[in-house]
Amino acid sequence: MRPAIIFGTRPEIIKLSPVVRALLERSVEPLIVHTGQHYDYEMSEVFLEELELPPIDYHLEVGSGTQGEQTGKAMIEIENVLMKEKPDVTIVQGDTNTVLAGALASVKLLIPVAHVEAGLRSFDRTMPEEINRILTDHASEVLFAPTEEAKRNLEREGITENVYVVGNTIVDAVLQNSEIAEKKSNILERLGLKEKEYILVTAHRKENVDNPNMLKKLVEILEALPITLVYPVHPRTEKRLKAFGLWERLEKAEHVILTKPLAYLDFLKLERNAKIIMTDSGGIQEEAIILNVPCLTLRYNTERPETLKAGGNVLVGLEKERALAYVERLLSDSEFYEKMASASNPFGDGKAGERIAEILLDLYTKGALKVKS
Ligand code: UD1
Ligand code: UDP
């Protein structure tokens, strides 16, 4: 079997690394295609190095652009590669423009698509990611759902064949890397932080950072936090903070530490040792519950409702009073803190990558890896 693995952004590289590893352990050498949706060293290359991924076969250098421009460019470039290489299956992960482009280019060439992290739904079609998730799931032949809830979402849309609940590969990535991170990373020393004495913040979601009113609300929450916070800033957000004249405000606040985006081992170490995580990231909501750190999500909905039900995550949106009330309670009420911190991880046992590799090999051997007519 010769699969093509297509990725283009930070979370896809991280979450597909366990799949690549599991395939290689089974003597399957995937063709690796990087669209270049993320291109800064600290958004891409650093993860390829740290996670010891094999060399990229095709670097498509698609870069940034409007939604249509980026997706369209990626489709054109991916199609060229797929026509030349004719892989048996295309593997994509998640909900970015790279994922939709990979799925559409592939299925139209009758190359079956396997979607890792299928079935997530925020039920908010104003998010570009929600459109990408729905369309990719409907273009896919094999669907790797992380949870039963994700499988039910697919069922509701009539997708019932070749759906496998395998867990989320983020658990594999965290288990494979967090011990190494604890030993190797000196990020706490570098930033002058003490274990469990700071809040880790990230925010990059289009709906939060592209709108000046929303971004101002975020800045006002961060300015009001009662303890040190460390915020590795996504390049999209850095550009917006600077354009809207908000960057200096955060820089001036004494309890705020702004950094460039961090490498995975440093970031995992910061997550694990944080008192609280505040984020609008999908992957970080997952990692928080895996690492037993209470998470306050800076959004009004989530496609990871399992984390809310388990009790490890709360949606606070960009509502200052609500966000600060949760922070205060987590800092002052140890019983409440422990309850959130001990929520159990709903994303599986860290063997998702192995299951995915086994299932794909099995389907391939049976001749069942085909686009149905
Ligand atoms: C994309 C995904 C989002 C995912 C995120 C992971 C889509 C629609 N969005 O959002 O779901 O959560 O990746 O981080 O696919 N930029 C740089 N350097 C880079 C990459 C981006 O400066 O290496 C800047 C550019 O100004 C660019 C902006 O960030 O226009 C946004 O990048 P883009 O890839 O379009 O979306 P993300 O916000 O990264
Ligand atoms: N991450 C990282 N360094 C950072 C911020 C995030 O390594 O400075 C990792 C994080 O551990 C998680 C993934 O990137 O695995 C999440 O990516 P992001 O928040 O960009 O995207 P999303 O998950 O929202 O799509």
XYZ file of C-alpha atoms and ligand atoms in Angstrom:
437
model
C 0.000 0.000 0.000
C 1.257 3.485 -0.845
C -0.671 6.214 0.934
C -0.193 9.942 0.396
C -0.187 11.960 3.594
C -1.160 15.567 2.975
C -0.671 18.256 5.603
C -0.028 21.984 5.683
C -0.430 23.458 9.159
C 0.996 23.069 12.661
C -1.792 20.925 14.139
C -1.914 18.610 11.117
C 1.822 17.904 11.347
C 1.503 17.154 15.067
C -1.618 14.988 14.778
C -0.461 13.051 11.717
C 2.972 12.272 13.154
C 1.651 9.192 15.051
C 0.041 7.922 11.828
C 3.298 8.313 9.900
C 5.125 6.535 12.696
C 2.628 3.636 12.753
C 2.784 3.239 8.970
C 6.593 3.180 8.956
C 6.568 0.557 11.737
C 4.500 -1.587 9.364
C 6.962 -1.041 6.491
C 4.565 1.279 4.665
C 6.373 4.324 3.296
C 3.934 7.165 2.779
C 4.374 9.859 0.180
C 4.527 13.072 2.200
C 3.048 16.261 0.765
C 3.257 19.625 2.577
C 1.024 22.314 1.079
C 2.950 25.126 2.797
C -0.226 26.690 4.244
C 1.992 27.330 7.276
C 5.499 28.324 6.261
C 7.278 30.184 9.083
C 9.985 28.042 10.687
C 8.196 28.038 14.052
C 4.817 27.096 12.479
C 6.085 24.175 10.390
C 9.730 23.105 10.066
C 10.327 22.976 13.814
C 7.648 20.271 14.151
C 9.015 18.232 11.248
C 12.371 18.238 13.030
C 11.174 17.592 16.588
C 8.735 14.869 15.624
C 11.397 13.275 13.399
C 9.196 13.012 10.355
C 10.727 11.630 7.150
C 11.718 14.154 4.474
C 8.880 15.897 2.645
C 8.464 14.508 -0.888
C 6.600 17.531 -2.245
C 6.638 21.030 -0.825
C 3.844 22.916 -2.591
C 4.467 26.412 -1.190
C 0.824 27.441 -1.346
C 1.200 30.048 1.426
C -1.447 32.470 2.674
C -4.427 33.986 0.873
C -8.189 34.393 0.972
C -10.216 31.260 1.666
C -10.842 30.561 -2.011
C -7.371 31.515 -3.156
C -5.610 29.315 -0.606
C -7.932 26.326 -1.097
C -7.862 26.685 -4.882
C -4.069 26.961 -5.118
C -3.666 23.960 -2.841
C -6.107 21.931 -4.967
C -4.245 22.685 -8.182
C -0.891 21.754 -6.699
C -2.158 18.644 -4.917
C -3.884 17.426 -8.070
C -0.587 17.636 -9.984
C 1.155 15.509 -7.378
C -1.637 12.944 -7.150
C -1.873 12.582 -10.950
C 1.856 11.908 -11.103
C 2.196 9.653 -8.043
C -1.147 7.785 -8.107
C -1.198 6.780 -4.422
C -3.653 4.105 -3.209
C -5.229 6.400 -0.633
C -4.928 10.012 0.510
C -4.798 10.666 4.249
C -5.839 14.073 5.587
C -6.407 15.208 9.172
C -8.671 17.839 10.679
C -10.432 20.825 9.160
C -8.078 23.277 7.494
C -8.170 24.546 3.917
C -5.363 22.086 3.152
C -7.641 19.231 4.247
C -10.540 20.274 2.023
C -8.220 20.851 -0.945
C -6.589 17.445 -0.462
C -9.916 15.651 -0.153
C -11.497 17.289 -3.213
C -8.458 16.908 -5.455
C -8.130 13.269 -4.443
C -11.703 12.022 -4.675
C -12.132 13.608 -8.104
C -9.175 11.547 -9.309
C -10.947 8.508 -7.804
C -8.257 8.144 -5.177
C -10.054 7.301 -1.900
C -9.705 9.722 0.984
C -9.185 8.674 4.592
C -10.177 11.458 6.989
C -8.537 11.420 10.390
C -10.587 13.271 13.051
C -13.825 12.875 11.104
C -17.260 13.824 12.411
C -16.431 16.897 14.499
C -19.130 19.553 14.320
C -19.457 22.977 15.941
C -22.824 23.452 14.167
C -21.605 26.955 13.293
C -21.360 27.299 9.543
C -19.809 30.769 9.773
C -16.521 29.057 10.678
C -14.408 28.138 7.636
C -13.361 25.005 9.518
C -16.970 23.770 9.859
C -17.451 23.949 6.087
C -14.144 22.118 5.594
C -15.156 19.396 8.070
C -18.557 18.752 6.507
C -17.321 18.700 2.907
C -14.286 16.587 3.694
C -16.344 14.002 5.551
C -18.738 13.744 2.625
C -15.851 13.326 0.153
C -14.153 10.642 2.262
C -14.279 6.886 1.846
C -12.811 5.975 5.229
C -13.684 8.015 8.315
C -11.636 7.849 11.492
C -13.870 9.353 14.164
C -12.164 10.155 17.474
C -15.248 9.497 19.642
C -18.705 7.900 19.546
C -20.165 11.417 19.521
C -18.277 12.211 16.305
C -19.569 8.946 14.823
C -23.134 9.977 15.707
C -22.636 13.313 13.930
C -21.673 11.396 10.791
C -24.664 9.059 11.138
C -26.996 12.066 11.316
C -25.644 13.145 7.929
C -26.107 9.664 6.458
C -22.452 8.621 6.624
C -22.433 5.107 8.049
C -20.011 3.029 5.993
C -16.330 2.655 6.839
C -16.626 4.763 9.989
C -14.154 3.679 12.692
C -13.963 5.099 16.205
C -10.234 5.032 16.891
C -9.589 7.823 19.409
C -7.761 11.026 18.590
C -4.131 10.890 17.464
C -3.440 13.894 19.701
C -3.379 11.486 22.656
C -0.680 9.465 20.870
C 1.286 12.662 20.205
C 1.006 13.842 23.811
C 1.958 10.446 25.267
C 4.851 10.082 22.825
C 6.242 13.533 23.606
C 5.316 14.839 27.041
C 7.895 12.844 29.042
C 10.578 13.912 26.559
C 9.319 17.485 26.929
C 9.557 17.342 30.732
C 13.202 16.221 30.489
C 14.427 18.229 27.518
C 12.619 21.560 27.593
C 13.925 24.404 29.753
C 11.116 26.772 28.781
C 10.065 27.493 32.383
C 13.576 28.657 33.230
C 13.851 30.607 29.968
C 10.661 32.533 30.657
C 11.187 32.791 34.432
C 8.010 30.813 35.230
C 7.172 28.584 38.176
C 5.116 25.387 37.930
C 1.377 25.969 38.368
C 1.839 29.709 38.890
C 0.820 30.986 35.467
C -1.996 30.848 32.918
C -1.170 29.688 29.397
C -3.085 31.554 26.694
C -3.465 31.034 22.956
C -5.894 32.602 20.488
C -5.852 32.611 16.706
C -9.408 31.800 15.585
C -10.508 34.041 12.677
C -13.750 35.059 14.405
C -11.828 36.194 17.499
C -8.834 37.954 16.021
C -9.870 39.399 12.650
C -12.594 41.555 14.189
C -11.137 44.533 16.149
C -14.004 44.551 18.661
C -13.546 40.889 19.486
C -9.770 41.189 19.679
C -10.133 44.187 22.013
C -12.356 42.083 24.268
C -9.654 39.415 24.378
C -7.005 41.991 25.283
C -9.237 43.363 28.053
C -9.622 39.881 29.556
C -5.887 39.278 29.449
C -5.093 42.683 30.990
C -7.417 41.866 33.899
C -6.054 38.399 34.745
C -4.815 38.270 38.328
C -1.686 36.135 37.757
C 1.151 35.866 35.253
C 0.120 34.758 31.811
C 2.235 33.483 28.978
C 0.941 33.855 25.453
C 2.762 32.357 22.439
C 1.214 34.458 19.696
C 0.089 32.913 16.387
C 1.352 34.996 13.395
C -2.219 35.786 12.335
C -2.929 37.273 15.762
C 0.381 39.137 15.967
C -0.444 40.885 12.674
C -3.946 41.803 13.856
C -2.831 42.975 17.325
C -0.303 45.264 15.660
C -2.733 46.492 12.981
C -5.422 47.329 15.564
C -2.959 49.088 17.914
C -3.427 46.493 20.674
C 0.014 44.881 20.757
C 1.583 47.667 22.856
C -1.184 47.364 25.439
C -0.322 43.725 26.050
C 3.415 44.420 25.952
C 2.995 47.082 28.642
C 1.081 44.817 31.057
C 3.614 43.564 33.615
C 1.991 40.178 34.182
C 1.886 39.382 30.439
C 4.667 37.443 28.687
C 4.346 37.432 24.916
C 6.415 34.961 22.893
C 6.718 33.732 19.323
C 4.893 30.440 18.599
C 6.772 27.712 20.445
C 8.173 24.344 19.423
C 6.076 21.336 20.468
C 8.222 20.141 23.376
C 8.382 23.622 24.892
C 4.668 24.100 24.390
C 3.758 20.731 25.918
C 5.893 21.555 28.943
C 4.158 24.919 29.319
C 0.745 23.244 29.034
C 1.480 20.524 31.559
C 2.787 22.963 34.146
C 0.147 25.659 33.651
C -2.393 26.333 36.395
C -5.095 27.099 33.815
C -5.202 27.097 30.020
C -7.254 29.723 28.170
C -7.539 29.090 24.445
C -9.625 29.150 21.292
C -7.585 26.321 19.751
C -9.147 22.952 19.004
C -6.058 20.869 19.689
C -5.236 22.705 22.905
C -8.727 22.037 24.325
C -7.898 18.360 23.772
C -4.385 18.518 25.192
C -5.595 20.364 28.311
C -7.920 17.543 29.344
C -5.320 14.904 28.462
C -2.786 16.712 30.676
C -5.306 17.373 33.494
C -5.173 21.154 33.274
C -8.495 23.053 33.579
C -9.369 24.746 30.292
C -11.402 27.908 29.717
C -12.305 28.129 26.049
C -12.443 31.601 24.523
C -15.317 30.675 22.201
C -19.108 30.416 22.226
C -19.226 26.877 20.816
C -16.900 23.937 20.407
C -16.631 20.939 18.126
C -15.102 19.148 21.135
C -18.239 18.952 23.371
C -16.821 15.797 24.985
C -14.461 18.033 26.977
C -17.409 20.046 28.345
C -19.352 16.922 29.297
C -16.311 15.405 30.989
C -16.034 18.587 33.078
C -12.519 19.654 32.089
C -13.472 22.566 29.854
C -15.849 25.527 30.070
C -16.895 27.893 27.280
C -16.340 31.457 28.449
C -16.398 33.176 25.069
C -14.875 36.637 25.171
C -17.066 37.608 28.133
C -14.755 39.316 30.604
C -16.903 38.857 33.706
C -17.565 35.203 33.005
C -13.918 34.471 32.180
C -12.615 36.280 35.270
C -15.199 34.613 37.521
C -13.959 31.181 36.417
C -10.319 32.172 36.837
C -10.975 33.526 40.351
C -12.880 30.387 41.319
C -10.179 28.077 39.965
C -7.557 30.018 41.909
C -9.481 30.140 45.195
C -11.601 26.974 45.363
C -9.323 23.933 45.414
C -12.202 21.463 45.334
C -13.554 23.070 42.171
C -10.048 23.147 40.700
C -9.449 19.458 41.404
C -12.792 18.533 39.901
C -11.933 20.206 36.607
C -8.348 18.972 36.627
C -9.391 15.361 37.193
C -11.889 15.194 34.318
C -11.214 12.059 32.348
C -9.813 12.215 28.842
C -12.500 11.334 26.269
C -10.096 10.990 23.329
C -8.803 7.458 23.743
C -5.736 5.522 24.794
C -2.978 6.849 22.545
C -3.156 4.020 20.016
C -5.206 5.831 17.378
C -2.287 5.994 14.932
C -1.754 2.223 15.145
C -5.458 1.519 14.641
C -5.553 3.796 11.609
C -2.558 2.059 10.022
C -4.010 -1.412 10.722
C -7.459 -0.563 9.346
C -6.059 0.980 6.167
C -3.794 -2.023 5.565
C -6.695 -4.382 6.148
C -8.990 -2.519 3.727
C -6.204 -2.403 1.153
C -5.491 -6.128 1.458
C -9.185 -6.921 0.992
C -9.312 -4.707 -2.125
C -11.833 -2.474 -0.346
C -9.909 0.782 -0.587
C -11.756 2.227 -3.564
C -14.076 5.126 -4.308
C -17.536 3.568 -4.567
C -19.392 4.079 -7.806
C -5.336 27.725 9.968
C -6.652 26.941 9.908
C -7.189 26.793 11.326
C -6.170 26.180 12.248
C -4.867 26.959 12.195
C -3.818 26.252 12.993
C -8.024 27.254 7.896
C -9.267 27.873 7.347
N -7.663 27.656 9.126
O -5.644 29.021 10.486
O -8.332 25.951 11.300
O -6.676 26.198 13.558
O -4.429 27.052 10.826
O -2.829 27.114 13.459
O -7.410 26.454 7.232
N 0.756 33.336 8.744
C 2.098 33.624 8.838
N 2.975 32.582 8.800
C 2.598 31.282 8.666
C 1.231 31.005 8.562
C 0.325 32.051 8.604
O 2.500 34.776 8.957
O 3.463 30.393 8.645
C -0.210 34.457 8.817
C -0.549 35.059 7.457
O -0.726 36.433 7.639
C -1.871 34.417 7.133
C -2.505 34.256 8.504
O -1.424 33.972 9.379
O -2.658 35.203 6.280
C -3.522 33.141 8.575
O -2.967 31.904 8.119
P -3.928 30.767 7.536
O -3.147 29.551 7.239
O -4.778 31.307 6.445
O -4.929 30.511 8.724
P -4.646 30.219 10.261
O -5.187 31.351 11.047
O -3.240 29.821 10.475
N 1.249 24.342 19.620
C 2.640 24.442 19.657
N 3.204 25.668 19.883
C 2.466 26.787 20.093
C 1.045 26.674 20.059
C 0.477 25.447 19.802
O 3.333 23.437 19.496
O 3.035 27.858 20.297
C 0.620 23.035 19.337
C -0.338 22.551 20.406
O 0.350 21.792 21.375
C -1.349 21.731 19.618
C -1.364 22.394 18.255
O -0.176 23.177 18.181
O -0.935 20.387 19.459
C -2.577 23.264 18.118
O -2.471 24.056 17.004
P -3.350 25.342 16.758
O -3.832 25.868 18.036
O -2.546 26.238 15.875
O -4.537 24.799 15.844
P -5.958 24.126 16.118
O -5.769 22.938 16.968
O -6.838 25.164 16.720
O -6.429 23.785 14.743
